[in-house]
Amino acid sequence: MGARDYAESDALVFLQLSEDWWESDKEYNWSIRTPDGAIVGMCGLMRRQGEGSLRSAIGCAPTPPAKASRQP
């Protein structure tokens, strides 16, 4: 899926999955925001090789912060 194909519904699914993963100790995701609250990316830690092993990930929004979505 390319950035142009990523819809708001996809973001909502990701947010729900992130909450589920956090509660199940599988993944920990945080949003990266501008001072005015626009979401411009994410970062996270995820288990990939079993207990005690975490991998980091960083993602950036494909649009400038002025056009990034805002959380209500």
CSV table of N, CA and C in Angstrom, one decimal:
chain,number,residue,atom,x,y,z
A,1,MET,N,0.9,-1.2,0.0
A,1,MET,CA,0.0,0.0,0.0
A,1,MET,C,0.9,1.2,0.0
A,2,GLY,N,0.7,2.1,-1.0
A,2,GLY,CA,1.4,3.3,-1.0
A,2,GLY,C,0.8,4.4,-0.1
A,3,ALA,N,1.5,5.5,0.1
A,3,ALA,CA,1.0,6.5,1.0
A,3,ALA,C,-0.3,7.2,0.5
A,4,ARG,N,-0.4,7.2,-0.8
A,4,ARG,CA,-1.6,7.8,-1.4
A,4,ARG,C,-2.8,6.9,-1.2
A,5,ASP,N,-2.6,5.6,-1.0
A,5,ASP,CA,-3.7,4.7,-0.7
A,5,ASP,C,-4.1,4.6,0.7
A,6,TYR,N,-3.4,5.3,1.6
A,6,TYR,CA,-3.6,5.2,3.1
A,6,TYR,C,-4.8,6.1,3.5
A,7,ALA,N,-5.9,5.6,3.9
A,7,ALA,CA,-7.1,6.3,4.2
A,7,ALA,C,-7.2,6.5,5.7
A,8,GLU,N,-8.1,7.4,6.1
A,8,GLU,CA,-8.3,7.6,7.5
A,8,GLU,C,-8.8,6.3,8.2
A,9,SER,N,-9.5,5.5,7.5
A,9,SER,CA,-10.0,4.2,8.1
A,9,SER,C,-8.8,3.3,8.4
A,10,ASP,N,-7.7,3.4,7.5
A,10,ASP,CA,-6.5,2.6,7.8
A,10,ASP,C,-5.8,3.1,9.1
A,11,ALA,N,-5.8,4.4,9.3
A,11,ALA,CA,-5.2,5.0,10.5
A,11,ALA,C,-6.0,4.5,11.7
A,12,LEU,N,-7.3,4.5,11.6
A,12,LEU,CA,-8.1,4.1,12.8
A,12,LEU,C,-7.9,2.6,13.1
A,13,VAL,N,-7.7,1.8,12.1
A,13,VAL,CA,-7.4,0.4,12.3
A,13,VAL,C,-6.0,0.2,13.0
A,14,PHE,N,-5.0,1.0,12.5
A,14,PHE,CA,-3.7,1.0,13.1
A,14,PHE,C,-3.7,1.4,14.6
A,15,LEU,N,-4.5,2.5,14.9
A,15,LEU,CA,-4.6,2.9,16.3
A,15,LEU,C,-5.2,1.8,17.2
A,16,GLN,N,-6.2,1.1,16.7
A,16,GLN,CA,-6.8,0.1,17.5
A,16,GLN,C,-5.8,-1.1,17.7
A,17,LEU,N,-5.2,-1.5,16.6
A,17,LEU,CA,-4.1,-2.5,16.7
A,17,LEU,C,-3.0,-2.1,17.6
A,18,SER,N,-2.6,-0.9,17.6
A,18,SER,CA,-1.5,-0.4,18.5
A,18,SER,C,-1.9,-0.5,19.9
A,19,GLU,N,-3.2,-0.2,20.2
A,19,GLU,CA,-3.7,-0.3,21.6
A,19,GLU,C,-3.7,-1.8,22.0
A,20,ASP,N,-4.2,-2.7,21.1
A,20,ASP,CA,-4.2,-4.1,21.4
A,20,ASP,C,-2.8,-4.6,21.6
A,21,TRP,N,-1.8,-4.2,20.7
A,21,TRP,CA,-0.5,-4.7,20.9
A,21,TRP,C,0.2,-4.2,22.2
A,22,TRP,N,-0.1,-3.0,22.5
A,22,TRP,CA,0.5,-2.4,23.8
A,22,TRP,C,0.0,-3.3,25.0
A,23,GLU,N,-1.3,-3.5,25.0
A,23,GLU,CA,-1.9,-4.3,26.1
A,23,GLU,C,-1.4,-5.7,26.2
A,24,SER,N,-1.0,-6.3,25.0
A,24,SER,CA,-0.6,-7.7,25.0
A,24,SER,C,1.0,-7.8,25.1
A,25,ASP,N,1.6,-6.6,25.3
A,25,ASP,CA,3.1,-6.6,25.4
A,25,ASP,C,3.8,-7.0,24.2
A,26,LYS,N,3.2,-6.7,23.0
A,26,LYS,CA,3.9,-7.1,21.7
A,26,LYS,C,4.6,-5.9,21.1
A,27,GLU,N,3.9,-4.7,21.2
A,27,GLU,CA,4.4,-3.5,20.5
A,27,GLU,C,4.0,-2.3,21.3
A,28,TYR,N,4.9,-1.3,21.2
A,28,TYR,CA,4.7,0.0,21.8
A,28,TYR,C,4.9,1.1,20.8
A,29,ASN,N,3.8,1.8,20.5
A,29,ASN,CA,3.8,2.8,19.4
A,29,ASN,C,3.5,4.2,20.0
A,30,TRP,N,4.2,5.2,19.6
A,30,TRP,CA,4.0,6.6,20.0
A,30,TRP,C,3.8,7.5,18.7
A,31,SER,N,3.0,8.5,18.8
A,31,SER,CA,2.9,9.4,17.7
A,31,SER,C,4.0,10.5,17.8
A,32,ILE,N,4.4,11.0,16.7
A,32,ILE,CA,5.3,12.2,16.6
A,32,ILE,C,4.5,13.4,16.2
A,33,ARG,N,4.4,14.4,17.0
A,33,ARG,CA,3.5,15.5,16.7
A,33,ARG,C,4.3,16.9,16.6
A,34,THR,N,3.7,17.8,15.9
A,34,THR,CA,4.2,19.2,15.9
A,34,THR,C,3.7,19.8,17.2
A,35,PRO,N,4.2,21.0,17.5
A,35,PRO,CA,3.7,21.7,18.7
A,35,PRO,C,2.2,22.0,18.7
A,36,ASP,N,1.6,22.1,17.5
A,36,ASP,CA,0.2,22.4,17.5
A,36,ASP,C,-0.7,21.1,17.5
A,37,GLY,N,0.0,19.9,17.6
A,37,GLY,CA,-0.8,18.7,17.7
A,37,GLY,C,-0.9,17.9,16.4
A,38,ALA,N,-0.4,18.3,15.3
A,38,ALA,CA,-0.5,17.6,14.0
A,38,ALA,C,0.4,16.3,14.1
A,39,ILE,N,-0.2,15.2,13.7
A,39,ILE,CA,0.6,13.9,13.7
A,39,ILE,C,1.4,13.9,12.4
A,40,VAL,N,2.7,13.8,12.6
A,40,VAL,CA,3.6,13.8,11.4
A,40,VAL,C,4.4,12.5,11.3
A,41,GLY,N,4.2,11.6,12.2
A,41,GLY,CA,4.9,10.3,12.1
A,41,GLY,C,4.7,9.5,13.3
A,42,MET,N,5.4,8.4,13.4
A,42,MET,CA,5.3,7.5,14.6
A,42,MET,C,6.7,6.9,14.9
A,43,CYS,N,6.8,6.4,16.1
A,43,CYS,CA,8.0,5.5,16.4
A,43,CYS,C,7.4,4.4,17.3
A,44,GLY,N,8.2,3.4,17.4
A,44,GLY,CA,7.7,2.3,18.2
A,44,GLY,C,8.8,1.3,18.5
A,45,LEU,N,8.5,0.4,19.5
A,45,LEU,CA,9.3,-0.7,19.8
A,45,LEU,C,8.5,-2.0,19.6
A,46,MET,N,9.0,-3.0,19.0
A,46,MET,CA,8.2,-4.2,18.8
A,46,MET,C,9.1,-5.4,19.1
A,47,ARG,N,8.4,-6.5,19.6
A,47,ARG,CA,9.1,-7.7,19.8
A,47,ARG,C,9.2,-8.5,18.5
A,48,ARG,N,10.4,-8.9,18.1
A,48,ARG,CA,10.5,-9.7,16.9
A,48,ARG,C,11.2,-11.0,17.1
A,49,GLN,N,11.9,-11.2,18.2
A,49,GLN,CA,12.7,-12.4,18.4
A,49,GLN,C,12.5,-13.0,19.8
A,50,GLY,N,11.3,-12.8,20.3
A,50,GLY,CA,11.0,-13.4,21.6
A,50,GLY,C,11.1,-12.4,22.8
A,51,GLU,N,10.9,-13.0,23.9
A,51,GLU,CA,10.9,-12.2,25.2
A,51,GLU,C,12.3,-11.6,25.4
A,52,GLY,N,12.3,-10.3,25.8
A,52,GLY,CA,13.5,-9.6,26.1
A,52,GLY,C,14.2,-9.0,24.9
A,53,SER,N,13.7,-9.2,23.7
A,53,SER,CA,14.3,-8.6,22.5
A,53,SER,C,13.3,-7.6,21.9
A,54,LEU,N,13.7,-6.4,21.7
A,54,LEU,CA,12.9,-5.3,21.1
A,54,LEU,C,13.6,-4.7,19.9
A,55,ARG,N,12.8,-4.4,18.9
A,55,ARG,CA,13.3,-3.7,17.7
A,55,ARG,C,12.7,-2.3,17.6
A,56,SER,N,13.4,-1.3,17.2
A,56,SER,CA,12.8,0.0,17.1
A,56,SER,C,12.4,0.3,15.6
A,57,ALA,N,11.4,1.2,15.5
A,57,ALA,CA,10.9,1.6,14.2
A,57,ALA,C,10.5,3.1,14.2
A,58,ILE,N,10.8,3.8,13.1
A,58,ILE,CA,10.4,5.2,13.0
A,58,ILE,C,9.7,5.3,11.7
A,59,GLY,N,8.6,6.0,11.7
A,59,GLY,CA,7.9,6.3,10.4
A,59,GLY,C,7.6,7.8,10.3
A,60,CYS,N,7.6,8.3,9.1
A,60,CYS,CA,7.3,9.7,8.9
A,60,CYS,C,6.1,9.9,8.0
A,61,ALA,N,5.4,10.9,8.2
A,61,ALA,CA,4.2,11.2,7.3
A,61,ALA,C,4.7,11.6,5.9
A,62,PRO,N,4.0,11.2,4.9
A,62,PRO,CA,4.4,11.6,3.5
A,62,PRO,C,4.0,13.0,3.1
A,63,THR,N,3.3,13.7,4.0
A,63,THR,CA,2.8,15.0,3.7
A,63,THR,C,3.5,16.0,4.6
A,64,PRO,N,3.6,17.3,4.3
A,64,PRO,CA,4.1,18.3,5.2
A,64,PRO,C,3.2,18.4,6.4
A,65,PRO,N,3.8,18.8,7.6
A,65,PRO,CA,3.0,18.9,8.8
A,65,PRO,C,1.8,19.7,8.7
A,66,ALA,N,1.8,20.8,7.8
A,66,ALA,CA,0.6,21.6,7.7
A,66,ALA,C,-0.6,20.8,7.2
A,67,LYS,N,-0.3,19.7,6.5
A,67,LYS,CA,-1.4,18.9,5.9
A,67,LYS,C,-1.6,17.6,6.7
A,68,ALA,N,-0.8,17.4,7.7
A,68,ALA,CA,-0.9,16.1,8.4
A,68,ALA,C,-2.2,16.1,9.2
A,69,SER,N,-2.7,14.9,9.5
A,69,SER,CA,-4.0,14.8,10.3
A,69,SER,C,-3.8,15.2,11.7
A,70,ARG,N,-4.8,15.7,12.3
A,70,ARG,CA,-4.9,16.1,13.7
A,70,ARG,C,-5.8,15.2,14.5
A,71,GLN,N,-5.4,14.8,15.7
A,71,GLN,CA,-6.2,14.0,16.5
A,71,GLN,C,-7.2,14.9,17.3
A,72,PRO,N,-8.5,14.5,17.3
A,72,PRO,CA,-9.5,15.4,18.0
A,72,PRO,C,-9.2,15.5,19.5
